[in-house]
C-alpha cells in the first residue's frame, strides 16, 4: 500500500482478527503498520506479547517508544547505500562484474512486543 500511517496496520489487524483463525504472531511490512495493528489488537483486549507477538520492519525511532517497545528488523541502510553507489560506479566504468542480486544481512532488534506463544488460543 501507499498509506504510511498506522491506519494501514490497524485495518489489517482488524481484518486478521475477523478471519476467526487462531494466531499467535504477526509480522508487518514496516514498523508504522505494526504499531497500527498493535492498537487494533489492544482494542480487542489482546495483550502484546502475551497473546500476540508483533514484529515490524525498519527500526524507525518511534519503535523503541511504542508500548510495548516494538521488535523490529533493522536494515543496514548505510551499507546498502555504499554497495549501491559502488555497484553503479563499477557499471558505469565497466570495471565490475554484473551481480544480479546482492544480499545484505539485516539485524533483528528484539524488544518487548514478542515472546513465546501462550497455550490458550483465544484470538
The first five atom37 places (N, CA, C, CB, O) and aatype in JSON, in Angstrom:
{
  "aatype": [20, 20, 20, 20, 20, 20, 20, 20, 20, 20, 20, 20, 20, 20, 20, 20, 20, 20, 20, 20, 20, 20, 20, 20, 20, 20, 20, 20, 20, 20, 20, 20, 20, 20, 20, 20, 20, 20, 20, 20, 20, 20, 20, 20, 20, 20, 20, 20, 20, 20, 20, 20, 20, 20, 20, 20, 20, 20, 20, 20, 20, 20, 20, 20, 20, 20, 20, 20, 20, 20, 20, 20, 20, 20, 20, 20, 20, 20, 20, 20, 20, 20, 20, 20, 20, 20, 20, 20, 20, 20, 20, 20, 20, 20, 20, 20, 20, 20, 20, 20, 20, 20, 20, 20, 20, 20, 20, 20, 20, 20, 20, 20, 20, 20, 20, 20, 20, 20, 20, 20, 20, 20, 20],
  "atom_mask": [
    [1, 1, 1, 1, 1],
    [1, 1, 1, 1, 1],
    [1, 1, 1, 1, 1],
    [1, 1, 1, 1, 1],
    [1, 1, 1, 1, 1],
    [1, 1, 1, 1, 1],
    [1, 1, 1, 1, 1],
    [1, 1, 1, 1, 1],
    [1, 1, 1, 1, 1],
    [1, 1, 1, 1, 1],
    [1, 1, 1, 1, 1],
    [1, 1, 1, 1, 1],
    [1, 1, 1, 1, 1],
    [1, 1, 1, 1, 1],
    [1, 1, 1, 1, 1],
    [1, 1, 1, 1, 1],
    [1, 1, 1, 1, 1],
    [1, 1, 1, 1, 1],
    [1, 1, 1, 1, 1],
    [1, 1, 1, 1, 1],
    [1, 1, 1, 1, 1],
    [1, 1, 1, 1, 1],
    [1, 1, 1, 1, 1],
    [1, 1, 1, 1, 1],
    [1, 1, 1, 1, 1],
    [1, 1, 1, 1, 1],
    [1, 1, 1, 1, 1],
    [1, 1, 1, 1, 1],
    [1, 1, 1, 1, 1],
    [1, 1, 1, 1, 1],
    [1, 1, 1, 1, 1],
    [1, 1, 1, 1, 1],
    [1, 1, 1, 1, 1],
    [1, 1, 1, 1, 1],
    [1, 1, 1, 1, 1],
    [1, 1, 1, 1, 1],
    [1, 1, 1, 1, 1],
    [1, 1, 1, 1, 1],
    [1, 1, 1, 1, 1],
    [1, 1, 1, 1, 1],
    [1, 1, 1, 1, 1],
    [1, 1, 1, 1, 1],
    [1, 1, 1, 1, 1],
    [1, 1, 1, 1, 1],
    [1, 1, 1, 1, 1],
    [1, 1, 1, 1, 1],
    [1, 1, 1, 1, 1],
    [1, 1, 1, 1, 1],
    [1, 1, 1, 1, 1],
    [1, 1, 1, 1, 1],
    [1, 1, 1, 1, 1],
    [1, 1, 1, 1, 1],
    [1, 1, 1, 1, 1],
    [1, 1, 1, 1, 1],
    [1, 1, 1, 1, 1],
    [1, 1, 1, 1, 1],
    [1, 1, 1, 1, 1],
    [1, 1, 1, 1, 1],
    [1, 1, 1, 1, 1],
    [1, 1, 1, 1, 1],
    [1, 1, 1, 1, 1],
    [1, 1, 1, 1, 1],
    [1, 1, 1, 1, 1],
    [1, 1, 1, 1, 1],
    [1, 1, 1, 1, 1],
    [1, 1, 1, 1, 1],
    [1, 1, 1, 1, 1],
    [1, 1, 1, 1, 1],
    [1, 1, 1, 1, 1],
    [1, 1, 1, 1, 1],
    [1, 1, 1, 1, 1],
    [1, 1, 1, 1, 1],
    [1, 1, 1, 1, 1],
    [1, 1, 1, 1, 1],
    [1, 1, 1, 1, 1],
    [1, 1, 1, 1, 1],
    [1, 1, 1, 1, 1],
    [1, 1, 1, 1, 1],
    [1, 1, 1, 1, 1],
    [1, 1, 1, 1, 1],
    [1, 1, 1, 1, 1],
    [1, 1, 1, 1, 1],
    [1, 1, 1, 1, 1],
    [1, 1, 1, 1, 1],
    [1, 1, 1, 1, 1],
    [1, 1, 1, 1, 1],
    [1, 1, 1, 1, 1],
    [1, 1, 1, 1, 1],
    [1, 1, 1, 1, 1],
    [1, 1, 1, 1, 1],
    [1, 1, 1, 1, 1],
    [1, 1, 1, 1, 1],
    [1, 1, 1, 1, 1],
    [1, 1, 1, 1, 1],
    [1, 1, 1, 1, 1],
    [1, 1, 1, 1, 1],
    [1, 1, 1, 1, 1],
    [1, 1, 1, 1, 1],
    [1, 1, 1, 1, 1],
    [1, 1, 1, 1, 1],
    [1, 1, 1, 1, 1],
    [1, 1, 1, 1, 1],
    [1, 1, 1, 1, 1],
    [1, 1, 1, 1, 1],
    [1, 1, 1, 1, 1],
    [1, 1, 1, 1, 1],
    [1, 1, 1, 1, 1],
    [1, 1, 1, 1, 1],
    [1, 1, 1, 1, 1],
    [1, 1, 1, 1, 1],
    [1, 1, 1, 1, 1],
    [1, 1, 1, 1, 1],
    [1, 1, 1, 1, 1],
    [1, 1, 1, 1, 1],
    [1, 1, 1, 1, 1],
    [1, 1, 1, 1, 1],
    [1, 1, 1, 1, 1],
    [1, 1, 1, 1, 1],
    [1, 1, 1, 1, 1],
    [1, 1, 1, 1, 1],
    [1, 1, 1, 1, 1],
    [1, 1, 1, 1, 1],
    [1, 1, 1, 1, 1]
  ],
  "atom_positions": [
    [[0.8, -1.19, 0.0], [0.0, 0.0, 0.0], [0.85, 1.25, 0.0], [-0.91, 0.0, 1.18], [2.07, 1.2, 0.14]],
    [[0.19, 2.37, -0.16], [0.88, 3.65, -0.16], [0.57, 4.46, 1.09], [0.5, 4.45, -1.4], [0.99, 5.61, 1.2]],
    [[-0.15, 3.87, 2.03], [-0.53, 4.56, 3.25], [0.56, 4.33, 4.31], [-1.91, 4.07, 3.77], [0.69, 3.23, 4.83]],
    [[1.32, 5.35, 4.6], [2.42, 5.22, 5.57], [2.0, 5.75, 6.93], [3.66, 5.96, 5.07], [2.76, 6.49, 7.57]],
    [[0.82, 5.38, 7.37], [0.32, 5.75, 8.68], [-0.05, 4.48, 9.43], [-0.89, 6.72, 8.57], [-0.2, 3.42, 8.81]],
    [[-0.2, 4.55, 10.74], [-0.61, 3.36, 11.5], [-1.98, 2.83, 11.07], [-0.64, 3.68, 12.98], [-2.3, 1.67, 11.34]],
    [[-2.77, 3.65, 10.41], [-4.12, 3.23, 9.98], [-4.07, 1.96, 9.12], [-4.79, 4.36, 9.19], [-4.94, 1.1, 9.25]],
    [[-3.08, 1.84, 8.25], [-2.98, 0.67, 7.39], [-2.87, -0.61, 8.23], [-1.78, 0.8, 6.44], [-3.6, -1.57, 7.99]],
    [[-1.96, -0.61, 9.19], [-1.8, -1.79, 10.04], [-3.01, -2.02, 10.92], [-0.57, -1.65, 10.9], [-3.36, -3.16, 11.21]],
    [[-3.65, -0.95, 11.33], [-4.85, -1.04, 12.15], [-5.95, -1.8, 11.39], [-5.35, 0.37, 12.55], [-6.57, -2.7, 11.94]],
    [[-6.16, -1.42, 10.14], [-7.19, -2.07, 9.31], [-6.86, -3.55, 9.1], [-7.31, -1.35, 7.94], [-7.74, -4.4, 9.22]],
    [[-5.59, -3.85, 8.79], [-5.21, -5.24, 8.56], [-5.22, -6.05, 9.85], [-3.83, -5.3, 7.91], [-5.51, -7.25, 9.82]],
    [[-4.9, -5.44, 10.97], [-5.0, -6.13, 12.26], [-6.43, -6.53, 12.54], [-4.47, -5.24, 13.39], [-6.69, -7.65, 12.98]],
    [[-7.37, -5.63, 12.3], [-8.8, -5.92, 12.49], [-9.25, -7.02, 11.53], [-9.65, -4.64, 12.27], [-10.01, -7.91, 11.91]],
    [[-8.78, -6.95, 10.29], [-9.14, -7.97, 9.3], [-8.6, -9.34, 9.7], [-8.62, -7.58, 7.91], [-9.27, -10.36, 9.51]],
    [[-7.4, -9.37, 10.23], [-6.8, -10.63, 10.68], [-7.64, -11.26, 11.78], [-5.36, -10.41, 11.17], [-7.89, -12.47, 11.77]],
    [[-8.06, -10.46, 12.74], [-8.9, -10.98, 13.82], [-10.27, -11.42, 13.31], [-9.06, -9.92, 14.92], [-10.83, -12.4, 13.81]],
    [[-10.81, -10.71, 12.33], [-12.14, -11.03, 11.8], [-12.17, -12.37, 11.08], [-12.6, -9.93, 10.85], [-13.24, -12.97, 10.93]],
    [[-11.03, -12.86, 10.63], [-10.98, -14.15, 9.93], [-11.37, -15.3, 10.84], [-9.59, -14.38, 9.38], [-11.83, -16.34, 10.37]],
    [[-11.19, -15.13, 12.15], [-11.55, -16.18, 13.08], [-10.56, -17.34, 13.13], [-12.88, -16.69, 12.74], [-10.87, -18.38, 13.7]],
    [[-9.4, -17.16, 12.54], [-8.37, -18.19, 12.55], [-7.39, -17.87, 13.68], [-7.63, -18.27, 11.17], [-6.83, -16.77, 13.72]],
    [[-7.17, -18.81, 14.61], [-6.25, -18.52, 15.72], [-4.84, -18.18, 15.22], [-6.19, -19.71, 16.67], [-4.34, -18.8, 14.27]],
    [[-4.21, -17.22, 15.86], [-2.84, -16.85, 15.53], [-2.14, -16.36, 16.79], [-2.8, -15.75, 14.42], [-2.79, -15.91, 17.73]],
    [[-0.84, -16.45, 16.79], [-0.08, -16.01, 17.96], [0.95, -14.94, 17.61], [0.62, -17.19, 18.6], [1.6, -14.39, 18.51]],
    [[1.11, -14.63, 16.32], [2.12, -13.64, 15.93], [1.74, -13.0, 14.61], [3.51, -14.29, 15.83], [0.98, -13.55, 13.81]],
    [[2.31, -11.82, 14.4], [2.13, -11.1, 13.15], [3.42, -10.38, 12.81], [0.94, -10.09, 13.25], [4.05, -9.76, 13.67]],
    [[3.82, -10.46, 11.54], [4.97, -9.7, 11.04], [4.42, -8.68, 10.06], [6.05, -10.64, 10.36], [3.78, -9.04, 9.07]],
    [[4.66, -7.41, 10.34], [4.16, -6.34, 9.48], [5.24, -5.93, 8.49], [3.72, -5.12, 10.33], [6.43, -6.2, 8.7]],
    [[4.83, -5.29, 7.41], [5.8, -4.92, 6.39], [6.63, -3.71, 6.79], [5.09, -4.64, 5.08], [7.67, -3.45, 6.18]],
    [[6.19, -2.95, 7.8], [7.03, -1.89, 8.34], [6.61, -1.61, 9.79], [6.94, -0.59, 7.46], [5.59, -2.12, 10.26]],
    [[7.37, -0.8, 10.48], [7.09, -0.51, 11.88], [5.8, 0.27, 12.07], [8.25, 0.26, 12.5], [5.05, 0.02, 13.02]],
    [[5.52, 1.21, 11.19], [4.3, 2.02, 11.31], [3.06, 1.14, 11.27], [4.24, 3.08, 10.19], [2.16, 1.29, 12.09]],
    [[3.02, 0.21, 10.32], [1.85, -0.66, 10.24], [1.79, -1.63, 11.42], [1.86, -1.45, 8.93], [0.7, -1.99, 11.86]],
    [[2.93, -2.05, 11.94], [2.95, -2.91, 13.12], [2.34, -2.2, 14.32], [4.39, -3.36, 13.44], [1.6, -2.8, 15.09]],
    [[2.66, -0.94, 14.48], [2.12, -0.15, 15.59], [0.6, 0.01, 15.44], [2.8, 1.24, 15.65], [-0.13, -0.04, 16.42]],
    [[0.13, 0.2, 14.21], [-1.3, 0.27, 13.97], [-2.01, -1.03, 14.3], [-1.57, 0.65, 12.52], [-3.08, -1.02, 14.91]],
    [[-1.43, -2.15, 13.9], [-2.02, -3.46, 14.2], [-2.03, -3.71, 15.71], [-1.24, -4.59, 13.48], [-2.98, -4.27, 16.24]],
    [[-0.97, -3.29, 16.38], [-0.89, -3.45, 17.84], [-2.07, -2.74, 18.5], [0.45, -2.9, 18.38], [-2.65, -3.25, 19.46]],
    [[-2.4, -1.58, 18.0], [-3.53, -0.82, 18.54], [-4.86, -1.56, 18.33], [-3.6, 0.58, 17.88], [-5.69, -1.62, 19.23]],
    [[-5.04, -2.13, 17.14], [-6.26, -2.9, 16.86], [-6.38, -4.09, 17.81], [-6.27, -3.38, 15.38], [-7.47, -4.38, 18.31]],
    [[-5.28, -4.78, 18.06], [-5.29, -5.93, 18.96], [-5.62, -5.48, 20.39], [-3.94, -6.66, 18.92], [-6.41, -6.12, 21.08]],
    [[-5.01, -4.37, 20.82], [-5.25, -3.87, 22.17], [-6.72, -3.49, 22.35], [-4.36, -2.65, 22.47], [-7.3, -3.76, 23.41]],
    [[-7.33, -2.88, 21.35], [-8.74, -2.51, 21.45], [-9.64, -3.73, 21.6], [-9.17, -1.71, 20.22], [-10.72, -3.64, 22.19]],
    [[-9.2, -4.86, 21.08], [-9.97, -6.1, 21.16], [-9.65, -6.88, 22.44], [-9.69, -6.98, 19.93], [-10.17, -7.97, 22.67]],
    [[-8.77, -6.31, 23.28], [-8.43, -6.95, 24.54], [-7.26, -7.9, 24.48], [-9.6, -7.67, 25.05], [-6.97, -8.59, 25.46]],
    [[-6.58, -7.96, 23.34], [-5.41, -8.82, 23.23], [-4.18, -8.09, 23.75], [-5.2, -9.26, 21.76], [-3.99, -6.9, 23.51]],
    [[-3.35, -8.82, 24.46], [-2.13, -8.24, 25.02], [-0.94, -8.6, 24.15], [-1.91, -8.74, 26.47], [-0.83, -9.7, 23.62]],
    [[-0.05, -7.64, 24.02], [1.2, -7.83, 23.28], [2.34, -7.85, 24.29], [1.41, -6.7, 22.2], [2.5, -6.87, 25.02]],
    [[3.12, -8.89, 24.37], [3.21, -10.09, 23.55], [2.49, -11.31, 24.15], [4.64, -10.42, 23.34], [2.54, -12.39, 23.56]],
    [[1.83, -11.16, 25.28], [1.24, -12.33, 25.94], [0.28, -13.1, 25.04], [0.51, -11.89, 27.2], [0.27, -14.33, 25.05]],
    [[-0.53, -12.38, 24.26], [-1.49, -13.02, 23.36], [-1.03, -13.03, 21.91], [-2.83, -12.33, 23.47], [-1.23, -14.0, 21.19]],
    [[-0.41, -11.93, 21.48], [0.04, -11.8, 20.09], [1.41, -11.12, 20.07], [-0.99, -10.99, 19.24], [1.57, -10.01, 20.58]],
    [[2.39, -11.79, 19.48], [3.69, -11.16, 19.25], [3.62, -10.37, 17.96], [4.83, -12.23, 19.18], [2.96, -10.79, 17.0]],
    [[4.29, -9.22, 17.93], [4.27, -8.36, 16.75], [5.7, -7.95, 16.41], [3.38, -7.11, 16.98], [6.48, -7.54, 17.27]],
    [[6.04, -8.07, 15.12], [7.35, -7.68, 14.61], [7.15, -6.7, 13.47], [8.18, -8.92, 14.15], [6.31, -6.92, 12.59]],
    [[7.9, -5.62, 13.48], [7.88, -4.65, 12.4], [9.13, -4.77, 11.56], [7.74, -3.23, 12.95], [9.89, -5.73, 11.69]],
    [[9.34, -3.79, 10.7], [10.49, -3.8, 9.8], [10.91, -2.37, 9.56], [10.15, -4.52, 8.46], [10.08, -1.55, 9.17]],
    [[12.14, -2.04, 9.78], [12.78, -0.75, 9.51], [13.5, -0.16, 10.72], [11.76, 0.24, 9.02], [14.48, 0.57, 10.54]],
    [[13.06, -0.45, 11.92], [13.63, 0.11, 13.15], [13.59, 1.64, 13.13], [15.07, -0.37, 13.35], [14.61, 2.3, 13.32]],
    [[12.4, 2.18, 12.91], [12.24, 3.63, 12.98], [12.37, 4.06, 14.44], [10.87, 4.08, 12.38], [12.21, 3.25, 15.34]],
    [[12.65, 5.32, 14.67], [12.92, 5.79, 16.02], [11.76, 5.57, 16.98], [13.26, 7.25, 15.99], [11.99, 5.29, 18.16]],
    [[10.53, 5.69, 16.52], [9.38, 5.54, 17.41], [9.19, 4.09, 17.85], [8.12, 6.04, 16.72], [8.47, 3.84, 18.83]],
    [[9.8, 3.13, 17.17], [9.61, 1.71, 17.51], [10.03, 1.41, 18.95], [10.42, 0.83, 16.55], [9.39, 0.61, 19.63]],
    [[11.08, 2.03, 19.41], [11.54, 1.77, 20.78], [10.69, 2.49, 21.82], [12.99, 2.19, 20.93], [10.81, 2.21, 23.01]],
    [[9.83, 3.43, 21.37], [8.99, 4.18, 22.29], [7.54, 3.71, 22.32], [9.03, 5.64, 21.93], [6.76, 4.15, 23.17]],
    [[7.16, 2.81, 21.4], [5.79, 2.29, 21.43], [5.62, 1.46, 22.7], [5.47, 1.43, 20.15], [6.6, 1.06, 23.32]],
    [[4.37, 1.22, 23.07], [4.11, 0.46, 24.3], [3.32, -0.78, 23.92], [3.34, 1.3, 25.37], [2.17, -0.67, 23.51]],
    [[3.93, -1.96, 24.04], [5.32, -2.2, 24.41], [6.27, -1.84, 23.26], [5.52, -3.68, 24.82], [5.85, -1.68, 22.11]],
    [[7.54, -1.73, 23.6], [8.55, -1.41, 22.58], [8.52, -2.48, 21.49], [9.97, -1.3, 23.21], [8.45, -3.67, 21.79]],
    [[8.57, -2.04, 20.25], [8.37, -2.92, 19.1], [9.63, -3.67, 18.7], [7.88, -2.12, 17.93], [10.68, -3.08, 18.49]],
    [[9.51, -5.0, 18.59], [10.56, -5.81, 18.0], [10.54, -5.52, 16.5], [10.37, -7.35, 18.3], [9.47, -5.43, 15.9]],
    [[11.72, -5.38, 15.91], [11.78, -4.96, 14.51], [13.01, -5.53, 13.83], [11.78, -3.43, 14.4], [13.91, -6.07, 14.48]],
    [[13.04, -5.42, 12.54], [14.18, -5.83, 11.74], [14.84, -4.57, 11.2], [13.76, -6.81, 10.58], [14.21, -3.78, 10.49]],
    [[16.1, -4.4, 11.53], [16.85, -3.22, 11.08], [17.63, -3.57, 9.82], [17.82, -2.71, 12.19], [18.33, -4.58, 9.76]],
    [[17.49, -2.73, 8.83], [18.24, -2.9, 7.59], [19.53, -2.07, 7.67], [17.39, -2.48, 6.35], [19.51, -0.97, 8.2]],
    [[20.62, -2.59, 7.14], [21.87, -1.82, 7.15], [21.87, -0.78, 6.02], [23.09, -2.77, 7.01], [22.52, -0.97, 4.99]],
    [[21.14, 0.3, 6.23], [20.92, 1.27, 5.16], [22.2, 1.92, 4.64], [19.99, 2.35, 5.64], [22.34, 2.11, 3.43]],
    [[23.12, 2.26, 5.52], [24.38, 2.87, 5.06], [25.17, 1.9, 4.19], [25.23, 3.33, 6.26], [25.7, 2.27, 3.14]],
    [[25.24, 0.65, 4.64], [25.95, -0.36, 3.86], [25.26, -0.57, 2.51], [26.02, -1.7, 4.65], [25.93, -0.71, 1.49]],
    [[23.93, -0.6, 2.51], [23.19, -0.77, 1.27], [23.46, 0.4, 0.31], [21.68, -0.89, 1.55], [23.6, 0.2, -0.89]],
    [[23.53, 1.6, 0.85], [23.83, 2.77, 0.04], [25.22, 2.71, -0.56], [23.69, 4.02, 0.86], [25.42, 3.01, -1.74]],
    [[26.2, 2.31, 0.27], [27.58, 2.18, -0.24], [27.66, 1.14, -1.35], [28.55, 1.81, 0.91], [28.29, 1.37, -2.38]],
    [[27.01, 0.0, -1.12], [27.03, -1.07, -2.13], [26.38, -0.59, -3.42], [26.31, -2.33, -1.6], [26.91, -0.83, -4.51]],
    [[25.24, 0.08, -3.3], [24.53, 0.57, -4.49], [25.38, 1.57, -5.26], [23.2, 1.21, -4.08], [25.48, 1.49, -6.48]],
    [[25.99, 2.51, -4.55], [26.83, 3.52, -5.21], [28.03, 2.87, -5.89], [27.31, 4.57, -4.2], [28.35, 3.21, -7.03]],
    [[28.69, 1.95, -5.19], [29.86, 1.3, -5.78], [29.47, 0.45, -6.98], [30.57, 0.43, -4.73], [30.19, 0.41, -7.98]],
    [[28.34, -0.23, -6.87], [27.87, -1.06, -7.99], [27.58, -0.19, -9.2], [26.61, -1.84, -7.59], [27.93, -0.55, -10.32]],
    [[26.95, 0.96, -8.98], [26.65, 1.88, -10.07], [27.93, 2.4, -10.71], [25.79, 3.05, -9.57], [28.05, 2.43, -11.94]],
    [[28.88, 2.82, -9.89], [30.15, 3.31, -10.42], [30.88, 2.23, -11.21], [31.05, 3.83, -9.29], [31.44, 2.5, -12.27]],
    [[30.88, 1.01, -10.68], [31.53, -0.1, -11.39], [30.85, -0.38, -12.73], [31.5, -1.37, -10.53], [31.52, -0.68, -13.72]],
    [[29.52, -0.26, -12.77], [28.78, -0.5, -14.02], [29.09, 0.62, -15.03], [27.25, -0.58, -13.75], [29.24, 0.36, -16.22]],
    [[29.17, 1.86, -14.55], [29.47, 2.98, -15.44], [30.87, 2.83, -16.02], [29.34, 4.33, -14.69], [31.09, 3.03, -17.21]],
    [[31.84, 2.47, -15.15], [33.23, 2.3, -15.58], [33.49, 0.96, -16.26], [34.15, 2.44, -14.39], [34.57, 0.73, -16.8]],
    [[32.49, 0.09, -16.22], [32.62, -1.27, -16.75], [33.8, -2.0, -16.14], [32.78, -1.22, -18.27], [34.5, -2.75, -16.82]],
    [[34.03, -1.78, -14.83], [35.15, -2.43, -14.14], [34.7, -3.6, -13.27], [35.89, -1.42, -13.29], [35.52, -4.46, -12.92]],
    [[33.45, -3.64, -12.92], [32.98, -4.7, -12.03], [32.16, -5.73, -12.77], [32.17, -4.12, -10.9], [31.63, -5.47, -13.85]],
    [[32.07, -6.89, -12.18], [31.22, -7.93, -12.74], [29.77, -7.63, -12.42], [31.63, -9.32, -12.19], [29.46, -7.07, -11.36]],
    [[28.89, -7.99, -13.33], [27.46, -7.8, -13.09], [27.01, -8.84, -12.06], [26.64, -7.92, -14.41], [27.21, -10.04, -12.24]],
    [[26.4, -8.36, -11.01], [25.86, -9.25, -9.98], [24.35, -9.0, -9.93], [26.53, -9.0, -8.57], [23.91, -7.88, -9.65]],
    [[23.58, -10.03, -10.2], [22.13, -9.87, -10.27], [21.51, -9.58, -8.92], [21.5, -11.12, -10.86], [20.53, -8.84, -8.82]],
    [[22.06, -10.16, -7.88], [21.49, -9.98, -6.55], [22.61, -9.85, -5.53], [20.56, -11.17, -6.19], [23.57, -10.62, -5.54]],
    [[22.48, -8.87, -4.65], [23.46, -8.66, -3.6], [22.73, -8.77, -2.27], [24.18, -7.28, -3.75], [21.81, -7.99, -1.99]],
    [[23.13, -9.7, -1.46], [22.47, -9.92, -0.17], [23.17, -9.11, 0.92], [22.47, -11.41, 0.19], [24.39, -9.06, 0.99]],
    [[22.37, -8.49, 1.75], [22.88, -7.82, 2.94], [22.15, -8.41, 4.14], [22.69, -6.25, 2.87], [20.99, -8.82, 4.02]],
    [[22.81, -8.47, 5.25], [22.23, -9.11, 6.42], [21.55, -8.11, 7.34], [23.31, -9.87, 7.17], [22.2, -7.19, 7.85]],
    [[20.24, -8.27, 7.55], [19.53, -7.41, 8.49], [19.81, -7.86, 9.92], [18.02, -7.43, 8.2], [20.4, -8.91, 10.15]],
    [[19.37, -7.06, 10.88], [19.55, -7.38, 12.29], [18.2, -7.38, 12.98], [20.52, -6.37, 12.97], [17.42, -6.43, 12.85]],
    [[17.92, -8.44, 13.71], [16.69, -8.49, 14.5], [16.93, -7.71, 15.78], [16.26, -9.96, 14.8], [17.86, -8.0, 16.53]],
    [[16.08, -6.72, 16.04], [16.17, -5.93, 17.26], [15.01, -6.4, 18.16], [16.08, -4.36, 16.95], [13.87, -5.96, 18.01]],
    [[15.33, -7.29, 19.07], [14.31, -7.87, 19.94], [13.96, -6.91, 21.07], [14.79, -9.23, 20.51], [14.82, -6.5, 21.85]],
    [[12.69, -6.56, 21.12], [12.19, -5.69, 22.19], [11.03, -6.41, 22.87], [11.75, -4.28, 21.63], [10.97, -7.64, 22.84]],
    [[10.12, -5.68, 23.46], [9.09, -6.29, 24.29], [7.8, -6.7, 23.58], [8.74, -5.35, 25.35], [6.89, -7.2, 24.23]],
    [[7.71, -6.52, 22.27], [6.47, -6.88, 21.58], [6.43, -8.35, 21.13], [6.27, -5.99, 20.38], [5.48, -8.78, 20.47]],
    [[7.46, -9.1, 21.47], [7.49, -10.52, 21.12], [7.8, -11.37, 22.34], [8.53, -10.79, 20.01], [8.48, -10.94, 23.27]],
    [[7.27, -12.58, 22.3], [7.5, -13.53, 23.37], [7.0, -14.89, 22.95], [6.82, -13.09, 24.67], [6.44, -15.03, 21.87]],
    [[7.2, -15.9, 23.79], [6.73, -17.25, 23.42], [5.2, -17.29, 23.37], [7.27, -18.3, 24.42], [4.54, -16.6, 24.14]],
    [[4.64, -18.1, 22.47], [3.19, -18.2, 22.39], [2.62, -18.82, 23.66], [2.77, -19.02, 21.16], [3.24, -19.69, 24.28]],
    [[1.44, -18.37, 24.03], [0.76, -18.91, 25.2], [-0.01, -20.17, 24.79], [-0.2, -17.85, 25.83], [-0.25, -20.41, 23.61]],
    [[-0.38, -20.97, 25.76], [-1.08, -22.22, 25.47], [-2.51, -21.99, 24.99], [-1.09, -23.1, 26.69], [-3.0, -22.76, 24.16]],
    [[-3.18, -20.96, 25.48], [-4.56, -20.74, 25.06], [-4.59, -20.05, 23.72], [-5.32, -19.9, 26.1], [-3.74, -19.21, 23.42]],
    [[-5.58, -20.4, 22.89], [-5.74, -19.77, 21.58], [-7.06, -19.04, 21.58], [-5.69, -20.83, 20.42], [-8.06, -19.55, 21.06]],
    [[-7.1, -17.86, 22.17], [-8.36, -17.15, 22.31], [-8.62, -16.12, 21.24], [-8.41, -16.5, 23.63], [-9.62, -15.41, 21.32]],
    [[-7.75, -15.98, 20.23], [-7.98, -14.95, 19.22], [-8.62, -15.59, 18.03], [-6.67, -14.23, 18.82], [-8.92, -14.91, 17.05]]
  ]
}
